[in-house]
XYZ file of C-alpha atoms in Angstrom:
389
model
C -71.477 -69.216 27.775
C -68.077 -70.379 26.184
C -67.795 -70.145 22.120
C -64.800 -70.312 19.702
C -64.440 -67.933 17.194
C -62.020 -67.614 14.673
C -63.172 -64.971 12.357
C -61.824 -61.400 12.928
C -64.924 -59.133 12.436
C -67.640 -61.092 14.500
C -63.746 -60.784 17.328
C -64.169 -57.240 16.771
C -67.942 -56.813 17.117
C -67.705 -58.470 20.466
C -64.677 -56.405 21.578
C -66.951 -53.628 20.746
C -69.756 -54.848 22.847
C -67.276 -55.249 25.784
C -67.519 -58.866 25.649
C -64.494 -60.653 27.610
C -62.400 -63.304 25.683
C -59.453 -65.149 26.184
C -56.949 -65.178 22.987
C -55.257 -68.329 22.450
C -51.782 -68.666 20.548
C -51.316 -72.460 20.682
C -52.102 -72.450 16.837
C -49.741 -70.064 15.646
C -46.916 -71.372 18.233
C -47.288 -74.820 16.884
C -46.817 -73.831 13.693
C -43.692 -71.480 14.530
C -42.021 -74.817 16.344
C -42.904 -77.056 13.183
C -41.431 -74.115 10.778
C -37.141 -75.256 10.725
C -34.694 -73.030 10.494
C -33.734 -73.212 6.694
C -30.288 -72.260 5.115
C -30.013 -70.119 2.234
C -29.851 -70.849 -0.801
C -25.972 -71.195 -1.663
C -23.230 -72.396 -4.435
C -22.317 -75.375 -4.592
C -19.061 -76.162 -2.942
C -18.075 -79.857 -5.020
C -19.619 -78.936 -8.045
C -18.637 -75.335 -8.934
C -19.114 -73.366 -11.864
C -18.235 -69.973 -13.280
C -20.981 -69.910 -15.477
C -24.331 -71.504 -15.328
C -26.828 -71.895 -12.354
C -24.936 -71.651 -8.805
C -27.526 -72.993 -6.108
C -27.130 -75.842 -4.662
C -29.712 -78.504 -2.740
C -30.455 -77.432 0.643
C -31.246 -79.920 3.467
C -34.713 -79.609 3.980
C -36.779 -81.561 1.101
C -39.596 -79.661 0.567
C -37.232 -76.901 -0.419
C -35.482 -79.077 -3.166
C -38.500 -80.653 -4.105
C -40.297 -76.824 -5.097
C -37.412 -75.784 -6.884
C -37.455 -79.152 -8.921
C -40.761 -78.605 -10.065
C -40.882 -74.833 -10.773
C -37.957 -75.515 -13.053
C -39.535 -78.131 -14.813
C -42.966 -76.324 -15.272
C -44.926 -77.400 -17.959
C -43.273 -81.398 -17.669
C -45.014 -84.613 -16.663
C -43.273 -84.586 -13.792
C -44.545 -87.312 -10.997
C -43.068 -86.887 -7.096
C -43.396 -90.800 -5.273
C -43.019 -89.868 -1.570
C -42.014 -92.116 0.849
C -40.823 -92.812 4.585
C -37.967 -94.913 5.511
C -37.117 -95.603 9.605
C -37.918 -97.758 12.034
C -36.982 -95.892 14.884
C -36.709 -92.692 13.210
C -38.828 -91.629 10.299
C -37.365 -89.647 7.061
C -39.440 -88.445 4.098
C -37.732 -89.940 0.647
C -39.054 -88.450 -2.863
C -38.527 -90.137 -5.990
C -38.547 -88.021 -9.040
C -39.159 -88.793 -13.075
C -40.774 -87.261 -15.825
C -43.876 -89.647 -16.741
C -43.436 -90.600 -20.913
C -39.744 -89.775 -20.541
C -38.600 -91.904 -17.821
C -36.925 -95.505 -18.184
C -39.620 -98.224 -16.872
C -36.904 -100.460 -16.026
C -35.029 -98.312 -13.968
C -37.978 -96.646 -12.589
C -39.606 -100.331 -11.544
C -36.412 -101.155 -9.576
C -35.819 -97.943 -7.788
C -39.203 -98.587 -6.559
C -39.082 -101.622 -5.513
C -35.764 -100.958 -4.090
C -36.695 -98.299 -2.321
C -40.090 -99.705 -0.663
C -39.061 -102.657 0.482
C -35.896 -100.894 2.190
C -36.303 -101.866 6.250
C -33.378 -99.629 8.074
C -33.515 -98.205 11.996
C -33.000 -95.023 10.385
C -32.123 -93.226 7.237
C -29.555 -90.378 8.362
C -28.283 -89.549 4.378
C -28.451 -91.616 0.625
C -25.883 -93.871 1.573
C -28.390 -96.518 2.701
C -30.173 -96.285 -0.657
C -27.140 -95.875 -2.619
C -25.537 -99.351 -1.435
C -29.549 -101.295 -1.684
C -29.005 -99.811 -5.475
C -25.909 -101.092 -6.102
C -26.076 -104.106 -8.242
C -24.268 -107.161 -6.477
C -21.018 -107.728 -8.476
C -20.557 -104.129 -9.058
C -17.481 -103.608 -6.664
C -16.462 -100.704 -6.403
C -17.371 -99.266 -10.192
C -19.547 -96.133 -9.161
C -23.410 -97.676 -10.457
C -25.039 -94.090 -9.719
C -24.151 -90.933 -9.597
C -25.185 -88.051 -6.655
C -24.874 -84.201 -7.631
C -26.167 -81.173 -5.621
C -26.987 -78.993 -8.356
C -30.415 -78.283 -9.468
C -29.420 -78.215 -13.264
C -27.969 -81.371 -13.411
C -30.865 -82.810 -11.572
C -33.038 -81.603 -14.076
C -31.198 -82.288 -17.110
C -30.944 -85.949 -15.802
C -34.707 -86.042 -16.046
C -35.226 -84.723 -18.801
C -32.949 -87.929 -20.219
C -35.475 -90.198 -18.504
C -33.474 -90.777 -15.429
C -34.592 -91.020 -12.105
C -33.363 -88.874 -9.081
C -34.032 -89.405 -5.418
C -33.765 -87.265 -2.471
C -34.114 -87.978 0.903
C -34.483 -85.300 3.878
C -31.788 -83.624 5.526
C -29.413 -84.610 2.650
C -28.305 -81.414 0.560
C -27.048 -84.177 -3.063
C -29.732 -86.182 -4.733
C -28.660 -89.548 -6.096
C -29.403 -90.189 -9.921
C -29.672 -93.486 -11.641
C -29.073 -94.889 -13.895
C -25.332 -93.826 -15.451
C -22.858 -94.844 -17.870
C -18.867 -95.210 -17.047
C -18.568 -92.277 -19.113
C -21.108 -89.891 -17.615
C -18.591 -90.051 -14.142
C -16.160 -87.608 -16.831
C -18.903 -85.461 -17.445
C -19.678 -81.792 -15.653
C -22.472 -79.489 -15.975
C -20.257 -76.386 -16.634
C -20.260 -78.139 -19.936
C -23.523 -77.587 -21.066
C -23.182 -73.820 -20.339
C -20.135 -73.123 -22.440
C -18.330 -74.357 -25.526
C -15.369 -73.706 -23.951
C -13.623 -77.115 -23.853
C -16.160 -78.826 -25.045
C -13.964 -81.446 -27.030
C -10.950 -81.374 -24.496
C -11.962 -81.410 -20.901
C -13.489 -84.645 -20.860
C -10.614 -86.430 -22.464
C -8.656 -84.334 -20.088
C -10.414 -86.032 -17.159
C -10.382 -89.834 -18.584
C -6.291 -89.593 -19.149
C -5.938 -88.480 -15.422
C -8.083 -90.861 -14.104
C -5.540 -93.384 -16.262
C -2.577 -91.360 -14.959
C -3.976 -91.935 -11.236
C -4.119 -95.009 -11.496
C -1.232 -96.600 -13.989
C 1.691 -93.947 -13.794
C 3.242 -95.193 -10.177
C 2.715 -98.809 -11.346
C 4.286 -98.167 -15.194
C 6.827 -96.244 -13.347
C 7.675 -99.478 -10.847
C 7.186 -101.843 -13.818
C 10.098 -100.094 -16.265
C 12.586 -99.754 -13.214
C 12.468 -103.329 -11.781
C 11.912 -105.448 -15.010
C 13.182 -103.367 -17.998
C 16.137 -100.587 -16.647
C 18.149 -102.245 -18.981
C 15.877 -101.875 -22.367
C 16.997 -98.308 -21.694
C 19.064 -96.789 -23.974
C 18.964 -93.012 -23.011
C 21.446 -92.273 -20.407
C 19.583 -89.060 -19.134
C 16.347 -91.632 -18.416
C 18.559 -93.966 -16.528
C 19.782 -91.528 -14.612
C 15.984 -91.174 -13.420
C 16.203 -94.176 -12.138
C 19.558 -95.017 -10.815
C 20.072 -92.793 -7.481
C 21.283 -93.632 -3.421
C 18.004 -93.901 -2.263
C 17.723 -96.207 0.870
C 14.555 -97.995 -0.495
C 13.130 -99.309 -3.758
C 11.177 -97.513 -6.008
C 7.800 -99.319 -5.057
C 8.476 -98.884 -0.960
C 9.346 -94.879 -2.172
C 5.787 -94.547 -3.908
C 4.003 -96.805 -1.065
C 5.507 -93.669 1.266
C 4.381 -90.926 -0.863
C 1.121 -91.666 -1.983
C 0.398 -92.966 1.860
C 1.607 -89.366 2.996
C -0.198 -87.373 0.171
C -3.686 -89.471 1.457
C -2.793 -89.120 5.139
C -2.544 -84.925 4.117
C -5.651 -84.957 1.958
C -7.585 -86.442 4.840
C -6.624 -84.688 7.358
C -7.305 -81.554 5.297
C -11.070 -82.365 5.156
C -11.703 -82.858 8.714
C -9.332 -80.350 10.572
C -9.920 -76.803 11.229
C -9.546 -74.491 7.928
C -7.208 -72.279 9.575
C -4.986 -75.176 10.183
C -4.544 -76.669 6.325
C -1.785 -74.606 5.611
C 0.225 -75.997 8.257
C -1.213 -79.168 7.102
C 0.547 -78.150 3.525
C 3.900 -76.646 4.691
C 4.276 -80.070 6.657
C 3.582 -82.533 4.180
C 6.052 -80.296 1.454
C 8.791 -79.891 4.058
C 8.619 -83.668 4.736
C 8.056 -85.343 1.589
C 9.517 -82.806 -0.819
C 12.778 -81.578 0.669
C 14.010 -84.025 4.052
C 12.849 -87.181 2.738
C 14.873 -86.088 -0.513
C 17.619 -84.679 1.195
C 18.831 -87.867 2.818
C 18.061 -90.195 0.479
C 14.912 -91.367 1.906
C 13.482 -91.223 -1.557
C 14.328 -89.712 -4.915
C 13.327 -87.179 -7.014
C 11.914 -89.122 -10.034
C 9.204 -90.932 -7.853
C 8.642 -87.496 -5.956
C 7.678 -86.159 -9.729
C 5.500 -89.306 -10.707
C 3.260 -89.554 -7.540
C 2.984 -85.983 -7.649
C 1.636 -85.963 -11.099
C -0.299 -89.141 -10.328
C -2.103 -87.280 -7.228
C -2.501 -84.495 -8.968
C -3.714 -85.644 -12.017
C -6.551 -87.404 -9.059
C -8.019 -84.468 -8.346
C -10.100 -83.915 -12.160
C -11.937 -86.149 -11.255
C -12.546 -86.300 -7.567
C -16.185 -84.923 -7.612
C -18.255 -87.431 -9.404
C -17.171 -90.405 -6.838
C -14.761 -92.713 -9.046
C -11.916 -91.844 -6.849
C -12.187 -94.869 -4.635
C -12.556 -97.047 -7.908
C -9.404 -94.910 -8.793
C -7.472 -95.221 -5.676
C -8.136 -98.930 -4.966
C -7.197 -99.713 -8.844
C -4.198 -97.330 -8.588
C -3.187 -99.595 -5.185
C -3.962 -103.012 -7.081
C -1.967 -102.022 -9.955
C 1.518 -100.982 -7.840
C 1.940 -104.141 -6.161
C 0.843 -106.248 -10.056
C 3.815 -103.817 -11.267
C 6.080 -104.877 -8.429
C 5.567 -108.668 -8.745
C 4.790 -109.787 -12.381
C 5.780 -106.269 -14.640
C 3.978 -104.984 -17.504
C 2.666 -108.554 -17.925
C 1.098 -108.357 -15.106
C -0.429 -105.108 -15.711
C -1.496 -105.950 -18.936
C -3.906 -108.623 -17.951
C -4.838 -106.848 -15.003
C -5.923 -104.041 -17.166
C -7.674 -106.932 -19.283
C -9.481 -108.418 -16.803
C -10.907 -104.901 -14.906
C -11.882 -104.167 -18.119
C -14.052 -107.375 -19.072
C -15.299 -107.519 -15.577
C -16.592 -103.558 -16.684
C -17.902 -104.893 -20.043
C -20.357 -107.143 -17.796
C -21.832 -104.730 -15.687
C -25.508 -103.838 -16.116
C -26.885 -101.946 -13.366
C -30.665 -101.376 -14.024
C -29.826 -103.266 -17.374
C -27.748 -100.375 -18.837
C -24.882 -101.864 -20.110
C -21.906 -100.048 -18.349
C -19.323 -98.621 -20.978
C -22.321 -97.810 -23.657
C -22.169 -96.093 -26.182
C -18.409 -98.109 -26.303
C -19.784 -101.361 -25.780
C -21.887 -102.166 -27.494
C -20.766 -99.293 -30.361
C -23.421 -96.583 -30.727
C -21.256 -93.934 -33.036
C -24.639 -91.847 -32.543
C -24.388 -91.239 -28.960
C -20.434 -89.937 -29.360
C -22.110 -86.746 -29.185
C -22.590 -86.536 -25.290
C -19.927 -89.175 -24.343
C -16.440 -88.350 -25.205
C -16.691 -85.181 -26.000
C -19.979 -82.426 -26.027
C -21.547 -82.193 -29.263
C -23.856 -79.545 -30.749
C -26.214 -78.439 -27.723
C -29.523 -78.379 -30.047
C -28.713 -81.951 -31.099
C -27.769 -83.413 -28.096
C -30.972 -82.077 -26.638
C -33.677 -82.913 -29.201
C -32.350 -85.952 -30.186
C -33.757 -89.278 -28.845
C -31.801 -91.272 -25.715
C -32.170 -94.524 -25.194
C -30.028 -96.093 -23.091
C -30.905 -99.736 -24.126
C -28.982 -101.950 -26.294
């Protein structure tokens, strides 16, 4: 007689009673082969701070989606779970804090998100593009972070976060223009607390105006000059114009920033000594280009990089493109009403019915606190949000 036993004493007793039985491991083996290997918990490598929390998502959801909800113990917080793939399936969880969220938001990230028909769901991008509100261009409509703070502090706004498997950055909707200046290190000091967010919004408008002011002032108004040291800026032996010089640059700084991401690590310093030896002493050397434009794509590049982690920079780059060859053609006319009409077509946006450049437009003095600058930490957190006109 065959039986199946699973309890350890009665195993024993018959062991005892020199009973023979076969032990079978296919339980414990299944389970071992369903277990995946896990990274550790690490920092977070876009979004780095000195002080505050350090971990950062992981890939496998289960793992984010713990951590979510032992930090917000005690919270209303509901976890929609779904799965995305036709030929491949992937687990998708939608977080928000019930009584806190925004309905509106919440309704269309749902619906969204459950009527979404792909082969298969590798990372967010899918779901970040079926978000995107048609008319949006290229203005950033969410935002995606990989720290478990900001995740949490999001919902505890009444915003809604979603993670997918196998992607270590959860995407949050919905956001403000503003919000894209904003960092979490923020929140844990008061150390530039006023400054570093204006610091960010005038290098995002160095990015993307300096080359173009720069082209604008030496082609159409050199001789409004009066200053003979700033003439001398512009009036060199350089073989090419001024816009053809910062086409070169900025084309060479992007060809060195890319390459930098997907080449080995051990070769970015060569990576660096080429691109300096190139653009900053031969090209300079014999005339190529000249120093002034060296200076003012530098800065412009440079001035790129504060805010290269919350996603604007291909709003910035493509704007900072658009604006050169304006510049080139039509001056600062031309800039003016491009500037005009980027920023009316910003004014319109409403993704998930926020509008876009609130608390600007419309005006909401109240909500300075956490736009422009960070406010008084007890305020800003027991104050009510709303993020509707």
């Amino acid at each position: 007689m065959v039986a199946m036993n699973k309890n350890i004493e009665k195993l024993l007793e018959k062991i005892i009673q020199q009973n023979e039985m076969l032990i079978q491991e296919q339980d414990s083996k299944k389970k071992a082969e369903e277990k995946l290997p896990e990274r550790a918990l690490e920092e977070a490598t876009s979004e780095r701070s000195v002080i505050g929390q350090k971990i950062s998502l992981t890939e496998l959801l289960d793992t984010n989606t713990k951590l979510i909800k032992d930090m917000l113990d005690g919270s209303k917080l509901i976890v929609n779970r779904y799965t995305i793939g036709r030929n491949a399936k992937t687990n998708v969880h939608i977080f928000y804090v019930k009584d806190l969220v925004d309905k509106v938001t919440l309704s269309q990230v749902k619906a969204k998100i459950s009527k979404l028909e792909v082969n298969y769901l590798i990372n967010l991008e899918v779901i970040i593009d079926e978000l995107k509100p048609k008319g949006s261009g290229l203005f950033p409509t969410t935002k995606y972070t990989e720290r478990y703070d900001t995740m949490v502090s999001d919902l505890l706004q009444g915003k809604v976060v979603v993670i997918c498997d196998h992607t270590p950055y959860a995407l949050v909707a919905p956001i403000t223009f503003w919000e894209l200046f904003q960092t979490e290190v923020e929140y844990s000091t008061s150390y530039g607390a006023f400054t570093n967010r204006l610091m960010r919004m005038f290098g995002f408008l160095l990015n993307v105006f300096l080359p173009s002011v720069y082209i604008a002032m030496e082609k159409f108004h050199l001789g409004d000059i009066k200053s003979e040291i700033i003439k001398g800026w512009f009036e060199g032996k350089e073989v090419l114009s001024p816009f053809w010089e910062m086409v070169i640059i900025i084309f060479v700084f992007k060809i060195a920033s890319d390459v930098s991401l997907h080449i080995y690590k051990s070769l970015g310093l060569l990576v660096t000594i080429i691109a300096t030896l190139v653009v900053g002493e031969y090209s300079v050397t014999i005339h190529l280009i000249s120093d002034t434009s060296l200076v003012v794509a530098g800065i412009a590049q440079l001035s790129g990089l504060l805010i290269i982690v919350k996603g604007i920079i291909p709003l910035a780059t493509t704007l900072s493109w658009s604006m050169l060859i304006v510049a080139n053609f039509f001056g600062f006319t031309g800039l003016i009403i491009a500037f005009t009409l980027c920023f009316i077509w910003a004014t319109s946006l409403k993704p998930f019915g926020v509008p876009y450049l609130s608390p600007f437009i419309p005006f909401k003095p109240w909500e300075f606190k956490d736009s422009f600058w960070r406010g008084d930490m007890k305020k800003i957190i027991n104050s009510k949000h709303s993020f509707r006109e």
